[in-house]
Coordinates of C-alpha atoms and ligand atoms in Angstrom, one line a residue:
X1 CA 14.7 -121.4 83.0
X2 CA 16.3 -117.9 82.4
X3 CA 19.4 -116.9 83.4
X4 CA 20.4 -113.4 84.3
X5 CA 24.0 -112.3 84.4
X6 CA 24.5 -109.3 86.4
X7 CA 27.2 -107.3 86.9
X8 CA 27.7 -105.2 89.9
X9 CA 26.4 -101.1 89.3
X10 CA 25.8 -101.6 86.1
X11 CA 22.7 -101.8 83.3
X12 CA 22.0 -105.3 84.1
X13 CA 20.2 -103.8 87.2
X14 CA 17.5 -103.0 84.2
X15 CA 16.8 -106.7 83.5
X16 CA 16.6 -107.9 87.4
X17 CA 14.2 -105.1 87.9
X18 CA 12.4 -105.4 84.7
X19 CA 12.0 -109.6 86.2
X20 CA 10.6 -108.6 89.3
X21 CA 8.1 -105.9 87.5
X22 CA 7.2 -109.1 85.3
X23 CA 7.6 -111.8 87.9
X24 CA 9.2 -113.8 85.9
X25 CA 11.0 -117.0 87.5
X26 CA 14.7 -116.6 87.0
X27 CA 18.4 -117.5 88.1
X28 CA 21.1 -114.8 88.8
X29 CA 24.2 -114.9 88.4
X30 CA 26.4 -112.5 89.7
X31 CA 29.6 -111.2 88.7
X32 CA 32.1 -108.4 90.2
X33 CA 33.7 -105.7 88.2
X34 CA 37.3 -105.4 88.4
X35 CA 38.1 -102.7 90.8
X36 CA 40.2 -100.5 89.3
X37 CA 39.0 -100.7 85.6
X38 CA 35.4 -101.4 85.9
X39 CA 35.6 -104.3 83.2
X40 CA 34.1 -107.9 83.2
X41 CA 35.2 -110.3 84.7
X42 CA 36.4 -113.6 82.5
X43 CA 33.5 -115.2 84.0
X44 CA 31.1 -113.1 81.8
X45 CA 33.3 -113.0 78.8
X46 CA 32.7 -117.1 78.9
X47 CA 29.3 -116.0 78.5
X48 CA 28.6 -113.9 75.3
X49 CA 32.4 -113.2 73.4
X50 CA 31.2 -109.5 74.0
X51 CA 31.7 -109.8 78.0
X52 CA 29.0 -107.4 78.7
X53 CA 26.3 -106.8 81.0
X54 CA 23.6 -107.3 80.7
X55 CA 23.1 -110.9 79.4
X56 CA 20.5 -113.2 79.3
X57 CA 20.3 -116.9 78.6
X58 CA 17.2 -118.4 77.2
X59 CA 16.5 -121.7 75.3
X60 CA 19.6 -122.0 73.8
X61 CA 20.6 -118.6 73.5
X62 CA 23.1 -116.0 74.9
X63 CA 21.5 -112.5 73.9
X64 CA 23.0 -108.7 75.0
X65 CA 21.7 -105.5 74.7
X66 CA 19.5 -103.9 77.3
X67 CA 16.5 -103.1 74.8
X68 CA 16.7 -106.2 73.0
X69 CA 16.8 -108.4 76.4
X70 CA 13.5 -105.9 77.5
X71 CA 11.7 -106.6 74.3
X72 CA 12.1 -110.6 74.6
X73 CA 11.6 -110.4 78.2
X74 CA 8.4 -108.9 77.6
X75 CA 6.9 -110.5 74.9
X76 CA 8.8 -114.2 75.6
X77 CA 8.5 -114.7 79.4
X78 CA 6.0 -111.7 80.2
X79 CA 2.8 -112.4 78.5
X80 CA 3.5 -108.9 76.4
X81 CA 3.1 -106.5 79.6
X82 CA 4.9 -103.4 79.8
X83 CA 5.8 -103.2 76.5
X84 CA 3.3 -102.1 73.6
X85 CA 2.2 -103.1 70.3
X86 CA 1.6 -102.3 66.7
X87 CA -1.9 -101.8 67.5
X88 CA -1.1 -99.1 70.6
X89 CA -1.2 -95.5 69.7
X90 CA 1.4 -95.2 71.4
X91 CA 3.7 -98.1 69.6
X92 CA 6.3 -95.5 67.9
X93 CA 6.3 -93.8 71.6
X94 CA 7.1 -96.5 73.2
X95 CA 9.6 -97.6 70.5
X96 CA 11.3 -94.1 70.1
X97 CA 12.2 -94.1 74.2
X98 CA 13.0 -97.8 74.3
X99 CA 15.7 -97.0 71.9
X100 CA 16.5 -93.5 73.0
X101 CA 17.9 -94.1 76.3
X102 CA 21.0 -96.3 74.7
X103 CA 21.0 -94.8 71.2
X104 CA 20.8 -91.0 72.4
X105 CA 21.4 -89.9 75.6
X106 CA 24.0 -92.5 76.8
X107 CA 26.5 -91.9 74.4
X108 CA 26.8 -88.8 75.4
X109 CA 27.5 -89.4 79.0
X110 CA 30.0 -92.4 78.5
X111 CA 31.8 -89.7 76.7
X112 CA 31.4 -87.3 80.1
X113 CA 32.8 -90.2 82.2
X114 CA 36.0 -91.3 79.8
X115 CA 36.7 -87.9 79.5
X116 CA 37.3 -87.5 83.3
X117 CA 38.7 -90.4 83.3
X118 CA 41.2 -89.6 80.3
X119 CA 42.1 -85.9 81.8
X120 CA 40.2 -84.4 80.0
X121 CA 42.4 -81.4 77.3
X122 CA 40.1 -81.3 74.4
X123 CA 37.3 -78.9 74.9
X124 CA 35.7 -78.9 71.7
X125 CA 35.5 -82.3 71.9
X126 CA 34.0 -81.8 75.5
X127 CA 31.9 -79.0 74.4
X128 CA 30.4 -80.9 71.4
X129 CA 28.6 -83.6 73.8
X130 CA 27.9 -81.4 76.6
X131 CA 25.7 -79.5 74.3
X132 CA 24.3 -82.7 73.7
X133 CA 23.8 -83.8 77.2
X134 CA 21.9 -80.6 78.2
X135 CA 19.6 -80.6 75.2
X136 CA 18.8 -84.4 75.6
X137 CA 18.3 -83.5 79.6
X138 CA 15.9 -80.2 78.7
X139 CA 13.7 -82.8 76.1
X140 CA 12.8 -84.9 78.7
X141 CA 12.4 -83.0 81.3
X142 CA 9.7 -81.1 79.1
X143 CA 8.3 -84.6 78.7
X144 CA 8.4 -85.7 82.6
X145 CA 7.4 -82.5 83.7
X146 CA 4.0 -83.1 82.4
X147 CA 3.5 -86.7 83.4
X148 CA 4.4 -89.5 85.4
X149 CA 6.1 -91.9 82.9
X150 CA 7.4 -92.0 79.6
X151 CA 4.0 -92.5 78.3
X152 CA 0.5 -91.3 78.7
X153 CA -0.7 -94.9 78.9
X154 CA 1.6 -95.7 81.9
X155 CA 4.7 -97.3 82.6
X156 CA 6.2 -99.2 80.4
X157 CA 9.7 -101.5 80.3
X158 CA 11.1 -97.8 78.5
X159 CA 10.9 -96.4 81.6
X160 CA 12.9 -99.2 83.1
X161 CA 15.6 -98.5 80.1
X162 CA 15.7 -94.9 80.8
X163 CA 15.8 -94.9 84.5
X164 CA 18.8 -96.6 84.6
X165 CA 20.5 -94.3 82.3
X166 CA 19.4 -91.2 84.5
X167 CA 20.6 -92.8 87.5
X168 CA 24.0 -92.7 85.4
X169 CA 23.4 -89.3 84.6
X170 CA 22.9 -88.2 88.2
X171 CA 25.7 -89.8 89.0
X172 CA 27.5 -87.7 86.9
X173 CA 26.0 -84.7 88.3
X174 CA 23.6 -83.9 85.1
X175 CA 20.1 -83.6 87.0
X176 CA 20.4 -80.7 88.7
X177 CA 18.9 -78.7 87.3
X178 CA 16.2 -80.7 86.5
X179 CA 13.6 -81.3 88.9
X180 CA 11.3 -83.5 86.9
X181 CA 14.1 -85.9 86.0
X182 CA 14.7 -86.0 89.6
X183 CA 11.1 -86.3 90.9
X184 CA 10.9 -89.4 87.8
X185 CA 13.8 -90.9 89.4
X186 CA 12.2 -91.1 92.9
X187 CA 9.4 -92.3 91.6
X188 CA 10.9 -95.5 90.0
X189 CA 13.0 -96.1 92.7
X190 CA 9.6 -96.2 95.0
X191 CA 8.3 -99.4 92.8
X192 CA 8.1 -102.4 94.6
X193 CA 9.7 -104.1 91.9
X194 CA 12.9 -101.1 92.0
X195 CA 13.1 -102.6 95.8
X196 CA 12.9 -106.2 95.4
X197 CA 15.8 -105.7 92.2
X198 CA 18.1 -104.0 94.6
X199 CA 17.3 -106.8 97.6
X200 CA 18.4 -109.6 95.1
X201 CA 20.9 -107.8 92.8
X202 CA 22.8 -106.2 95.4
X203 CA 23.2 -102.5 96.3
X204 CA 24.1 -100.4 93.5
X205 CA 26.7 -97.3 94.0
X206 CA 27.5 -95.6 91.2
X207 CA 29.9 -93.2 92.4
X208 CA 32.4 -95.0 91.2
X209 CA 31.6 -93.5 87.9
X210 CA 31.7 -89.9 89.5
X211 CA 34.8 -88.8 88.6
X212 CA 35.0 -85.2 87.4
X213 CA 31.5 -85.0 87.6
X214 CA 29.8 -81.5 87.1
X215 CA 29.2 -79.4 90.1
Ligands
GSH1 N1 24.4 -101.1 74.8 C1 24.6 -102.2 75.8 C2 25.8 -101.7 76.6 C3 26.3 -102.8 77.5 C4 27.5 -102.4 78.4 O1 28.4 -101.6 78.0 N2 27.5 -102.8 79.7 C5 28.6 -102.4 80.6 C6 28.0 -102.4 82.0 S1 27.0 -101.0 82.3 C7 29.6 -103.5 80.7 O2 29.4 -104.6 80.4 N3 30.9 -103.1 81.1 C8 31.9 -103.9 81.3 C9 32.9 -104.1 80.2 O3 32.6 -103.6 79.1 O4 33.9 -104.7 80.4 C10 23.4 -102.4 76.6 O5 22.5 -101.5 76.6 O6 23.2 -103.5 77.1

């Protein structure tokens, strides 16, 4: 049986949805962030030495990473669906925004938010990644803006790594001037699967990572 650990507004949200797109049998455990720094609990950090959320267990293993959980998800307990292969034209699509949503456009935004958090006082620094954060917010707006999902082909478990990041984003007050990113948003958060996540997850608020967001 797989075993979810999930951690309270945070990526993990990703894998419980990404089970419920698959319907995938699983058990999920829940743990609670500490109030005032947002960290693990102990309880997680007795699961993977890294303490992090997402984590999966699976025949024997403890695994992190949101991309790598989606990719053995998919292919491991989901038949293959919503991921792509080697044989898809659109394999190094789906690859490229699997990885893009953690690799790219996160960083940039964890930066945002311990910035805030931090006081800020080091504009260049600031002004480096916000330069960042607007291009990587134009890019796939151009993208959205002329379809539905990430891909041509449909959705895919990179639209489930990415929507969670934009939900960061708007949290920090980055979409708005996008209305595609927006519109994408709603749309994911319309799946049955987005619902049924939230129902067994727990609500997710954000706003506690809205500190100093931009207005
Ligand atoms: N790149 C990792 C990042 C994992 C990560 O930083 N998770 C956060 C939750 S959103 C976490 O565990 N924070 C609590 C902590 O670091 O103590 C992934 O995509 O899974």
């Amino acid at each position: 049986m797989l075993t979810v650990h999930h951690l309270n507004n945070s990526r993990s949200q990703r894998i419980v949805w990404l089970c419920e797109e698959l319907g995938i049998d699983y058990r999920l455990v829940k743990h609670q962030r500490h109030p005032e720094t947002q960290r693990s609990p102990e309880s997680l950090n007795q699961v993977h030495p890294l303490g992090k959320a997402p984590t999966i267990e699976h025949a024997g293993q403890s695994i992190v990473e949101s991309e790598a959980i989606i990719e053995y998800l998919c292919h491991v307990c989901g038949g293959g669906r919503l991921s792509r292969t080697p044989a898809s034209a659109e394999y190094g699509a789906y690859l490229q925004w699997l990885a893009y949503a953690e690799g790219t456009l996160f960083p940039g935004l964890l930066v945002d938010l311990v910035y805030a958090w931090t006081g800020g006082g080091n504009a260049a620094l600031m002004g480096f990644f916000d330069v960042e954060i607007a291009k990587n917010h134009r890019y796939i707006e151009t993208v959205l803006a002329q379809r539905d999902h990430l891909l041509a082909s449909g959705f895919s478990a990179a639209d489930v790594n990415l929507g969670w990041a934009l939900e960061f984003s708007e949290c920090r007050g980055r979409l708005k001037d996008f209305p595609a990113l927006r519109a994408y948003l709603a749309r994911l958060r319309g799946r049955d699967a987005y619902r049924r996540a939230i129902e067994r997850g727990g609500p997710q608020d954000l706003s506690v990572f809205s500190a100093g967001a931009a207005t």
